[in-house]
mmCIF file of C-alpha atoms and ligand atoms in Angstrom:
data_model
loop_
_atom_site.group_PDB
_atom_site.id
_atom_site.type_symbol
_atom_site.label_atom_id
_atom_site.label_comp_id
_atom_site.label_asym_id
_atom_site.label_seq_id
_atom_site.Cartn_x
_atom_site.Cartn_y
_atom_site.Cartn_z
ATOM 1 C CA MET A 1 0.000 0.000 0.000
ATOM 2 C CA SER A 2 1.207 3.523 -0.763
ATOM 3 C CA LEU A 3 0.286 6.958 0.489
ATOM 4 C CA LYS A 4 0.734 10.573 -0.589
ATOM 5 C CA ALA A 5 3.420 12.662 1.091
ATOM 6 C CA ILE A 6 5.392 15.881 0.713
ATOM 7 C CA VAL A 7 8.973 14.713 0.234
ATOM 8 C CA LYS A 8 12.360 16.434 0.236
ATOM 9 C CA THR A 9 14.231 14.709 -2.562
ATOM 10 C CA THR A 10 17.091 17.073 -3.502
ATOM 11 C CA ARG A 11 19.478 19.507 -1.799
ATOM 12 C CA GLU A 12 17.901 22.492 -3.504
ATOM 13 C CA LYS A 13 14.699 24.552 -3.245
ATOM 14 C CA GLY A 14 11.371 22.704 -3.359
ATOM 15 C CA PHE A 15 9.583 19.528 -2.362
ATOM 16 C CA ASP A 16 7.803 16.775 -4.313
ATOM 17 C CA TYR A 17 4.284 15.575 -3.686
ATOM 18 C CA MET A 18 4.413 11.877 -4.406
ATOM 19 C CA ASP A 19 3.428 8.316 -3.550
ATOM 20 C CA VAL A 20 5.579 6.704 -0.888
ATOM 21 C CA GLU A 21 5.426 3.298 0.729
ATOM 22 C CA MET A 22 3.285 2.851 3.820
ATOM 23 C CA PRO A 23 5.697 3.040 6.796
ATOM 24 C CA LYS A 24 6.392 -0.126 8.786
ATOM 25 C CA VAL A 25 5.204 -0.155 12.397
ATOM 26 C CA GLY A 26 7.907 -1.300 14.841
ATOM 27 C CA PRO A 27 7.121 -2.699 18.323
ATOM 28 C CA ARG A 28 7.287 0.773 19.958
ATOM 29 C CA ASP A 29 5.742 2.723 17.061
ATOM 30 C CA VAL A 30 2.326 4.302 16.650
ATOM 31 C CA LEU A 31 0.828 4.642 13.160
ATOM 32 C CA ILE A 32 -1.239 7.816 12.921
ATOM 33 C CA LYS A 33 -3.675 9.004 10.235
ATOM 34 C CA VAL A 34 -2.796 12.706 9.988
ATOM 35 C CA LYS A 35 -5.753 15.084 10.436
ATOM 36 C CA ALA A 36 -4.008 18.473 10.500
ATOM 37 C CA ALA A 37 -0.359 19.548 10.214
ATOM 38 C CA ALA A 38 1.258 22.967 10.606
ATOM 39 C CA ILE A 39 4.212 24.571 8.847
ATOM 40 C CA CYS A 40 7.110 25.582 11.123
ATOM 41 C CA GLY A 41 10.078 27.819 10.336
ATOM 42 C CA SER A 42 12.279 24.741 10.176
ATOM 43 C CA ASP A 43 10.051 23.259 7.433
ATOM 44 C CA LEU A 44 10.562 26.488 5.498
ATOM 45 C CA ASN A 45 14.333 26.030 5.895
ATOM 46 C CA PHE A 46 13.959 22.560 4.342
ATOM 47 C CA TYR A 47 11.779 23.966 1.530
ATOM 48 C CA VAL A 48 14.271 26.658 0.494
ATOM 49 C CA TRP A 49 17.190 24.373 1.528
ATOM 50 C CA ASN A 50 18.920 26.812 3.841
ATOM 51 C CA LYS A 51 22.295 25.070 3.811
ATOM 52 C CA ALA A 52 23.473 26.337 7.208
ATOM 53 C CA PHE A 53 20.339 24.906 8.839
ATOM 54 C CA CYS A 54 19.907 21.709 6.822
ATOM 55 C CA GLU A 55 23.420 20.305 6.383
ATOM 56 C CA GLY A 56 24.366 18.342 9.477
ATOM 57 C CA LEU A 57 20.750 18.072 10.618
ATOM 58 C CA VAL A 58 19.311 16.099 7.709
ATOM 59 C CA LYS A 59 20.863 12.643 7.694
ATOM 60 C CA GLU A 60 19.678 11.407 4.327
ATOM 61 C CA LEU A 61 17.368 12.171 1.429
ATOM 62 C CA PRO A 62 14.617 11.576 0.572
ATOM 63 C CA PHE A 63 12.735 12.354 3.772
ATOM 64 C CA ILE A 64 9.276 13.612 4.740
ATOM 65 C CA PRO A 65 9.317 16.943 6.655
ATOM 66 C CA GLY A 66 6.687 18.194 9.139
ATOM 67 C CA HIS A 67 6.581 17.773 12.930
ATOM 68 C CA GLU A 68 3.541 19.710 14.187
ATOM 69 C CA CYS A 69 0.397 17.631 13.809
ATOM 70 C CA SER A 70 -2.594 15.838 15.217
ATOM 71 C CA GLY A 71 -4.250 12.640 14.096
ATOM 72 C CA GLU A 72 -6.007 9.395 14.836
ATOM 73 C CA VAL A 73 -4.177 6.236 15.849
ATOM 74 C CA VAL A 74 -4.751 3.455 13.317
ATOM 75 C CA GLU A 75 -2.257 0.833 14.502
ATOM 76 C CA VAL A 76 0.153 0.351 17.381
ATOM 77 C CA GLY A 77 3.290 -1.770 17.766
ATOM 78 C CA SER A 78 3.260 -4.930 19.889
ATOM 79 C CA ALA A 79 4.896 -3.198 22.922
ATOM 80 C CA VAL A 80 2.634 -0.115 22.933
ATOM 81 C CA THR A 81 0.050 -0.068 25.706
ATOM 82 C CA HIS A 82 -0.857 3.559 26.464
ATOM 83 C CA VAL A 83 -2.693 4.317 23.206
ATOM 84 C CA LYS A 84 -4.841 2.216 20.887
ATOM 85 C CA ALA A 85 -6.493 2.426 17.463
ATOM 86 C CA GLY A 86 -9.132 5.160 17.392
ATOM 87 C CA ASP A 87 -7.414 7.431 19.969
ATOM 88 C CA ARG A 88 -7.012 11.106 19.087
ATOM 89 C CA VAL A 89 -3.380 12.120 19.614
ATOM 90 C CA SER A 90 -0.614 14.637 19.099
ATOM 91 C CA PHE A 91 3.082 14.065 19.831
ATOM 92 C CA ASP A 92 6.318 15.778 20.757
ATOM 93 C CA SER A 93 8.844 16.166 17.934
ATOM 94 C CA HIS A 94 11.655 15.550 20.421
ATOM 95 C CA ILE A 95 12.409 11.857 20.820
ATOM 96 C CA PRO A 96 14.702 11.485 23.856
ATOM 97 C CA CYS A 97 16.892 8.377 24.213
ATOM 98 C CA GLY A 98 15.932 7.795 27.859
ATOM 99 C CA TYR A 99 19.482 6.809 28.920
ATOM 100 C CA CYS A 100 21.861 9.767 28.519
ATOM 101 C CA ARG A 101 22.835 11.994 31.440
ATOM 102 C CA GLN A 102 20.210 14.637 30.560
ATOM 103 C CA CYS A 103 17.458 12.011 30.335
ATOM 104 C CA GLN A 104 18.563 10.465 33.628
ATOM 105 C CA ILE A 105 18.550 13.760 35.519
ATOM 106 C CA GLY A 106 15.000 14.474 34.399
ATOM 107 C CA ARG A 107 15.695 16.723 31.412
ATOM 108 C CA PRO A 108 14.626 14.543 28.450
ATOM 109 C CA HIS A 109 13.824 17.674 26.413
ATOM 110 C CA THR A 110 17.590 18.376 26.263
ATOM 111 C CA CYS A 111 18.587 14.744 25.577
ATOM 112 C CA THR A 112 22.023 14.614 23.960
ATOM 113 C CA ASN A 113 21.009 11.743 21.623
ATOM 114 C CA MET A 114 17.799 13.454 20.584
ATOM 115 C CA GLY A 115 15.811 12.088 17.660
ATOM 116 C CA LEU A 116 13.999 14.913 15.859
ATOM 117 C CA PHE A 117 10.751 13.913 14.221
ATOM 118 C CA GLY A 118 10.494 15.450 10.716
ATOM 119 C CA HIS A 119 14.134 16.588 10.858
ATOM 120 C CA ASN A 120 16.409 13.560 11.003
ATOM 121 C CA MET A 121 13.598 11.043 10.457
ATOM 122 C CA ASN A 122 10.366 11.035 8.458
ATOM 123 C CA GLY A 123 7.711 13.522 9.584
ATOM 124 C CA CYS A 124 4.006 14.227 9.275
ATOM 125 C CA PHE A 125 3.428 15.988 5.934
ATOM 126 C CA ALA A 126 1.764 12.800 4.720
ATOM 127 C CA GLU A 127 -1.521 10.880 4.932
ATOM 128 C CA TYR A 128 -0.047 8.604 7.595
ATOM 129 C CA THR A 129 2.929 9.004 9.885
ATOM 130 C CA VAL A 130 4.773 6.799 12.374
ATOM 131 C CA ALA A 131 5.595 8.310 15.769
ATOM 132 C CA LYS A 132 7.590 6.845 18.675
ATOM 133 C CA GLU A 133 5.333 5.788 21.548
ATOM 134 C CA THR A 134 7.244 7.851 24.155
ATOM 135 C CA GLY A 135 6.237 11.113 22.478
ATOM 136 C CA VAL A 136 2.604 10.274 21.688
ATOM 137 C CA ARG A 137 -0.028 11.873 23.905
ATOM 138 C CA LYS A 138 -3.812 11.563 23.888
ATOM 139 C CA ILE A 139 -5.559 14.910 23.414
ATOM 140 C CA PRO A 140 -8.697 16.073 25.241
ATOM 141 C CA ASP A 141 -11.976 15.440 23.361
ATOM 142 C CA ALA A 142 -12.786 19.148 23.426
ATOM 143 C CA LEU A 143 -9.630 20.062 21.500
ATOM 144 C CA SER A 144 -10.101 20.355 17.719
ATOM 145 C CA TRP A 145 -7.663 18.698 15.289
ATOM 146 C CA GLU A 146 -6.389 22.166 14.347
ATOM 147 C CA ALA A 147 -5.811 23.270 17.937
ATOM 148 C CA ALA A 148 -4.081 19.976 18.720
ATOM 149 C CA ALA A 149 -1.719 20.449 15.746
ATOM 150 C CA LEU A 150 -0.553 23.686 17.409
ATOM 151 C CA LEU A 151 0.239 22.212 20.839
ATOM 152 C CA GLU A 152 3.843 21.569 19.828
ATOM 153 C CA PRO A 153 4.736 25.157 18.687
ATOM 154 C CA LEU A 154 2.617 26.737 21.436
ATOM 155 C CA GLY A 155 4.629 24.687 23.929
ATOM 156 C CA VAL A 156 7.848 26.408 22.819
ATOM 157 C CA VAL A 157 6.930 29.622 24.682
ATOM 158 C CA ILE A 158 5.043 28.217 27.658
ATOM 159 C CA ARG A 159 8.136 27.727 29.830
ATOM 160 C CA PRO A 160 9.765 31.144 29.229
ATOM 161 C CA VAL A 161 6.478 32.975 29.789
ATOM 162 C CA LEU A 162 5.563 31.046 32.955
ATOM 163 C CA GLU A 163 9.099 30.885 34.428
ATOM 164 C CA SER A 164 9.781 34.570 33.923
ATOM 165 C CA GLY A 165 6.680 35.591 35.851
ATOM 166 C CA VAL A 166 5.165 38.042 33.373
ATOM 167 C CA SER A 167 2.143 38.802 35.521
ATOM 168 C CA MET A 168 2.022 42.485 36.564
ATOM 169 C CA SER A 169 5.356 43.021 34.801
ATOM 170 C CA THR A 170 6.583 44.895 31.757
ATOM 171 C CA VAL A 171 7.403 42.516 28.924
ATOM 172 C CA CYS A 172 8.730 42.944 25.402
ATOM 173 C CA ILE A 173 8.289 40.196 22.814
ATOM 174 C CA ALA A 174 10.355 40.546 19.647
ATOM 175 C CA GLY A 175 9.489 38.676 16.449
ATOM 176 C CA CYS A 176 5.753 38.404 15.817
ATOM 177 C CA GLY A 177 5.640 35.159 13.846
ATOM 178 C CA PRO A 178 3.525 32.310 15.256
ATOM 179 C CA ILE A 179 5.826 31.752 18.278
ATOM 180 C CA GLY A 180 5.825 35.461 19.145
ATOM 181 C CA GLN A 181 2.031 35.643 18.765
ATOM 182 C CA PHE A 182 1.606 32.649 21.096
ATOM 183 C CA ALA A 183 3.889 34.382 23.633
ATOM 184 C CA ILE A 184 1.906 37.630 23.395
ATOM 185 C CA SER A 185 -1.423 35.866 23.826
ATOM 186 C CA LEU A 186 -0.190 33.904 26.854
ATOM 187 C CA THR A 187 1.469 36.979 28.392
ATOM 188 C CA SER A 188 -1.769 38.914 27.918
ATOM 189 C CA ALA A 189 -3.823 36.127 29.549
ATOM 190 C CA LEU A 190 -1.437 36.331 32.521
ATOM 191 C CA THR A 191 -2.107 40.086 32.781
ATOM 192 C CA ALA A 192 1.262 41.686 32.184
ATOM 193 C CA SER A 193 1.049 45.419 32.778
ATOM 194 C CA ARG A 194 2.630 46.408 29.432
ATOM 195 C CA ILE A 195 3.304 44.129 26.466
ATOM 196 C CA PHE A 196 5.572 45.641 23.809
ATOM 197 C CA ALA A 197 5.641 43.799 20.473
ATOM 198 C CA VAL A 198 8.536 44.312 18.027
ATOM 199 C CA ASP A 199 8.515 43.365 14.346
ATOM 200 C CA ILE A 200 9.195 44.848 10.907
ATOM 201 C CA ASN A 201 5.970 43.572 9.337
ATOM 202 C CA PRO A 202 2.912 45.856 9.849
ATOM 203 C CA GLN A 203 0.489 42.923 9.314
ATOM 204 C CA ARG A 204 2.143 40.934 12.082
ATOM 205 C CA LEU A 205 2.172 43.961 14.382
ATOM 206 C CA ALA A 206 -1.568 44.417 13.773
ATOM 207 C CA LEU A 207 -2.115 40.779 14.721
ATOM 208 C CA ALA A 208 0.051 41.281 17.836
ATOM 209 C CA LYS A 209 -2.353 44.036 18.889
ATOM 210 C CA GLU A 210 -5.276 41.620 18.516
ATOM 211 C CA MET A 211 -3.383 39.028 20.579
ATOM 212 C CA GLY A 212 -3.055 41.540 23.431
ATOM 213 C CA ALA A 213 0.075 43.640 22.805
ATOM 214 C CA THR A 214 -0.375 47.075 24.378
ATOM 215 C CA ASP A 215 2.433 48.836 22.468
ATOM 216 C CA LEU A 216 3.657 48.161 18.942
ATOM 217 C CA ILE A 217 7.212 48.876 17.806
ATOM 218 C CA ASP A 218 7.997 48.847 14.090
ATOM 219 C CA ALA A 219 11.744 48.187 14.136
ATOM 220 C CA ARG A 220 12.131 49.758 10.677
ATOM 221 C CA GLU A 221 10.993 53.090 12.114
ATOM 222 C CA LYS A 222 12.705 52.614 15.484
ATOM 223 C CA PRO A 223 15.765 50.409 14.892
ATOM 224 C CA ASN A 224 17.270 51.538 18.224
ATOM 225 C CA PHE A 225 14.086 50.878 20.166
ATOM 226 C CA GLY A 226 16.009 50.233 23.418
ATOM 227 C CA ASP A 227 15.879 53.967 24.265
ATOM 228 C CA TYR A 228 12.127 54.019 23.755
ATOM 229 C CA LEU A 229 11.611 50.963 26.014
ATOM 230 C CA ILE A 230 13.784 52.408 28.807
ATOM 231 C CA ASN A 231 11.861 55.652 28.578
ATOM 232 C CA GLU A 232 8.457 53.989 28.601
ATOM 233 C CA THR A 233 9.260 51.728 31.569
ATOM 234 C CA GLU A 234 10.989 54.351 33.770
ATOM 235 C CA ASP A 235 14.242 52.420 34.199
ATOM 236 C CA GLY A 236 13.932 49.339 32.036
ATOM 237 C CA LEU A 237 11.877 46.265 31.241
ATOM 238 C CA ASP A 238 11.359 43.304 33.549
ATOM 239 C CA ILE A 239 11.417 40.666 30.795
ATOM 240 C CA PHE A 240 12.465 40.487 27.154
ATOM 241 C CA ILE A 241 11.514 37.409 25.115
ATOM 242 C CA ASP A 242 13.298 37.179 21.787
ATOM 243 C CA ALA A 243 11.555 35.134 19.122
ATOM 244 C CA SER A 244 13.211 36.997 16.249
ATOM 245 C CA GLY A 245 16.737 35.574 16.282
ATOM 246 C CA ASN A 246 17.956 38.986 15.126
ATOM 247 C CA VAL A 247 21.232 39.863 16.877
ATOM 248 C CA HIS A 248 20.651 43.629 16.761
ATOM 249 C CA THR A 249 17.205 43.094 18.304
ATOM 250 C CA ILE A 250 18.724 40.940 21.071
ATOM 251 C CA ASN A 251 21.273 43.676 21.834
ATOM 252 C CA GLU A 252 18.527 46.314 21.979
ATOM 253 C CA GLY A 253 16.600 43.959 24.249
ATOM 254 C CA LEU A 254 19.555 43.487 26.622
ATOM 255 C CA ARG A 255 20.064 47.248 26.750
ATOM 256 C CA SER A 256 16.422 47.844 27.602
ATOM 257 C CA LEU A 257 16.268 45.494 30.623
ATOM 258 C CA ARG A 258 16.135 46.848 34.170
ATOM 259 C CA PHE A 259 18.761 45.845 36.772
ATOM 260 C CA GLY A 260 18.076 42.166 37.425
ATOM 261 C CA GLY A 261 15.892 41.776 34.321
ATOM 262 C CA THR A 262 15.754 38.594 32.229
ATOM 263 C CA MET A 263 16.303 37.906 28.537
ATOM 264 C CA TYR A 264 14.795 34.687 27.142
ATOM 265 C CA MET A 265 16.294 33.516 23.876
ATOM 266 C CA VAL A 266 13.734 31.488 21.937
ATOM 267 C CA GLY A 267 14.645 32.567 18.379
ATOM 268 C CA ASN A 268 17.420 31.162 16.241
ATOM 269 C CA PRO A 269 20.227 33.713 15.682
ATOM 270 C CA LYS A 270 21.922 33.055 12.350
ATOM 271 C CA GLU A 271 24.946 35.247 13.073
ATOM 272 C CA PRO A 272 27.364 35.361 16.026
ATOM 273 C CA LEU A 273 25.844 37.274 18.911
ATOM 274 C CA VAL A 274 28.304 40.034 19.840
ATOM 275 C CA ILE A 275 27.208 41.803 23.009
ATOM 276 C CA GLU A 276 28.400 45.379 22.963
ATOM 277 C CA ASN A 277 29.620 46.626 26.335
ATOM 278 C CA PRO A 278 28.885 43.398 28.274
ATOM 279 C CA MET A 279 30.229 44.854 31.542
ATOM 280 C CA ARG A 280 27.550 47.511 31.494
ATOM 281 C CA LYS A 281 24.807 45.442 29.859
ATOM 282 C CA ILE A 282 25.166 42.186 31.793
ATOM 283 C CA THR A 283 27.620 42.230 34.736
ATOM 284 C CA LEU A 284 26.832 45.565 36.319
ATOM 285 C CA ARG A 285 23.121 45.274 35.813
ATOM 286 C CA GLU A 286 22.881 41.619 36.933
ATOM 287 C CA VAL A 287 20.945 40.628 33.866
ATOM 288 C CA THR A 288 20.060 36.968 33.295
ATOM 289 C CA ILE A 289 20.171 35.449 29.797
ATOM 290 C CA LYS A 290 18.283 32.161 29.476
ATOM 291 C CA GLY A 291 18.133 29.742 26.592
ATOM 292 C CA ASN A 292 15.014 27.747 25.900
ATOM 293 C CA TRP A 293 14.828 24.462 24.003
ATOM 294 C CA GLY A 294 11.139 23.847 23.585
ATOM 295 C CA ARG A 295 8.750 21.936 25.788
ATOM 296 C CA SER A 296 9.417 19.987 28.933
ATOM 297 C CA MET A 297 7.892 16.530 28.529
ATOM 298 C CA PHE A 298 5.069 16.472 29.410
ATOM 299 C CA GLU A 299 4.337 19.161 31.926
ATOM 300 C CA THR A 300 4.350 21.805 29.188
ATOM 301 C CA TRP A 301 1.870 19.785 27.118
ATOM 302 C CA GLU A 302 -0.635 19.722 29.923
ATOM 303 C CA LYS A 303 -0.318 23.482 30.329
ATOM 304 C CA ALA A 304 -0.607 24.068 26.563
ATOM 305 C CA GLU A 305 -3.798 21.981 26.435
ATOM 306 C CA ASN A 306 -5.260 23.856 29.391
ATOM 307 C CA PHE A 307 -4.444 27.201 27.808
ATOM 308 C CA LEU A 308 -6.066 26.243 24.494
ATOM 309 C CA LEU A 309 -9.142 24.921 26.312
ATOM 310 C CA SER A 310 -9.419 28.128 28.365
ATOM 311 C CA GLY A 311 -10.581 29.952 25.230
ATOM 312 C CA LYS A 312 -8.179 32.808 26.027
ATOM 313 C CA ILE A 313 -6.374 32.483 22.724
ATOM 314 C CA ASN A 314 -8.080 33.165 19.428
ATOM 315 C CA LEU A 315 -6.619 30.556 17.068
ATOM 316 C CA ASP A 316 -8.832 31.765 14.216
ATOM 317 C CA LYS A 317 -6.599 34.848 14.054
ATOM 318 C CA ILE A 318 -3.342 32.886 14.257
ATOM 319 C CA ILE A 319 -4.318 30.292 11.606
ATOM 320 C CA THR A 320 -4.379 32.493 8.511
ATOM 321 C CA HIS A 321 -4.133 29.893 5.718
ATOM 322 C CA ARG A 322 -5.230 26.320 5.077
ATOM 323 C CA PHE A 323 -4.183 24.147 2.126
ATOM 324 C CA PRO A 324 -4.483 20.544 1.008
ATOM 325 C CA MET A 325 -1.019 18.938 0.993
ATOM 326 C CA SER A 326 -1.052 18.754 -2.826
ATOM 327 C CA GLU A 327 -0.936 22.585 -2.831
ATOM 328 C CA TYR A 328 2.172 22.648 -0.659
ATOM 329 C CA GLU A 329 3.959 24.997 -3.078
ATOM 330 C CA LYS A 330 1.413 27.794 -2.556
ATOM 331 C CA ALA A 331 1.541 27.226 1.196
ATOM 332 C CA PHE A 332 5.341 27.425 1.392
ATOM 333 C CA GLU A 333 5.571 30.442 -0.900
ATOM 334 C CA ILE A 334 3.183 32.268 1.465
ATOM 335 C CA ALA A 335 5.235 31.128 4.454
ATOM 336 C CA LYS A 336 8.349 32.438 2.694
ATOM 337 C CA SER A 337 6.766 35.829 1.999
ATOM 338 C CA GLY A 338 6.060 36.383 5.706
ATOM 339 C CA GLU A 339 2.412 37.110 4.879
ATOM 340 C CA GLY A 340 -0.118 35.711 7.354
ATOM 341 C CA CYS A 341 0.824 33.664 10.412
ATOM 342 C CA LYS A 342 0.296 29.930 10.972
ATOM 343 C CA ILE A 343 -0.357 27.857 7.844
ATOM 344 C CA LEU A 344 -2.032 24.458 8.103
ATOM 345 C CA LEU A 345 -1.836 21.547 5.675
ATOM 346 C CA TYR A 346 -4.374 18.742 5.347
ATOM 347 C CA PRO A 347 -4.072 15.343 3.689
ATOM 348 C CA GLU A 348 -6.451 14.861 0.776
ATOM 349 C CA GLU A 349 -9.664 13.126 1.744
HETATM 350 ZN ZN1 ZN B 401 8.330 23.547 14.907
HETATM 351 ZN ZN1 ZN B 402 18.815 11.085 26.304
#
């Protein structure tokens, strides 16, 4: 039996939409009929074949990209007991080994032998996908297929927003793509006193306003927005969450923090991060810089589900486009243009 899938076949721009063989189900595997899948920035890197991102990460071609999805279990391996055919599920794209030091000290989300679903193994841009049982999680009945497909990316910002204690604080979120919009919505639900949103795309800034940002900063008009933030917050921000990966933005963010403020780095800087005047920016002002590698398994998932079920986030605004998988090219060209926000793909019925 064969199935349709979006496949990366060459080390250049583009994908193919083609028939592939039905995947084999190993003893600890779960075969899932995909109901909804979402495009992530990393999928876009695979589409355009951003060499710096792809080489070293992708083990071999061809492979099926996609790692944010929901679906129905159709078959389970002989050793799988916690889910069965008919269950509605989503799953974490991180596949920890369970035995390395990080796994053993209770940090499986930073496993040093991490398998990455849809990155170094086949993913979910297909009619059916095979997930490892350890990552598969049943979803609440009240959660739609679409909402469940967004649990994985939403989970990326849950820890920084909750850990930093945004409530009653001044917060700046830079980079208003899907991850930034999730962060703004969550920060707003937790009643931050001011939420500054930074981007260079007016459409995304307008969406940030709808998600709960109180102040919009167009970084094309105010490239050195640090001064503005310091001014607006008396003596600096409590928290800066970077989802842009832009090194200038991160420097402006560090400059704008109050004494003892915290910078969360969620974005993916593509250039070396040179911190100008680190004595003044970091040491003297006792600033904390924290990295964040996605969800903790599975505490974050529970929180993400609860947040989606609370109705405090309007996903209809965040999901701006929907396409059948056969029209992947349109979907990825829109993703590339930066127009819209989250783009969903559906297998053909
Ligand atoms: Zn992703
Ligand atoms: Zn491990």
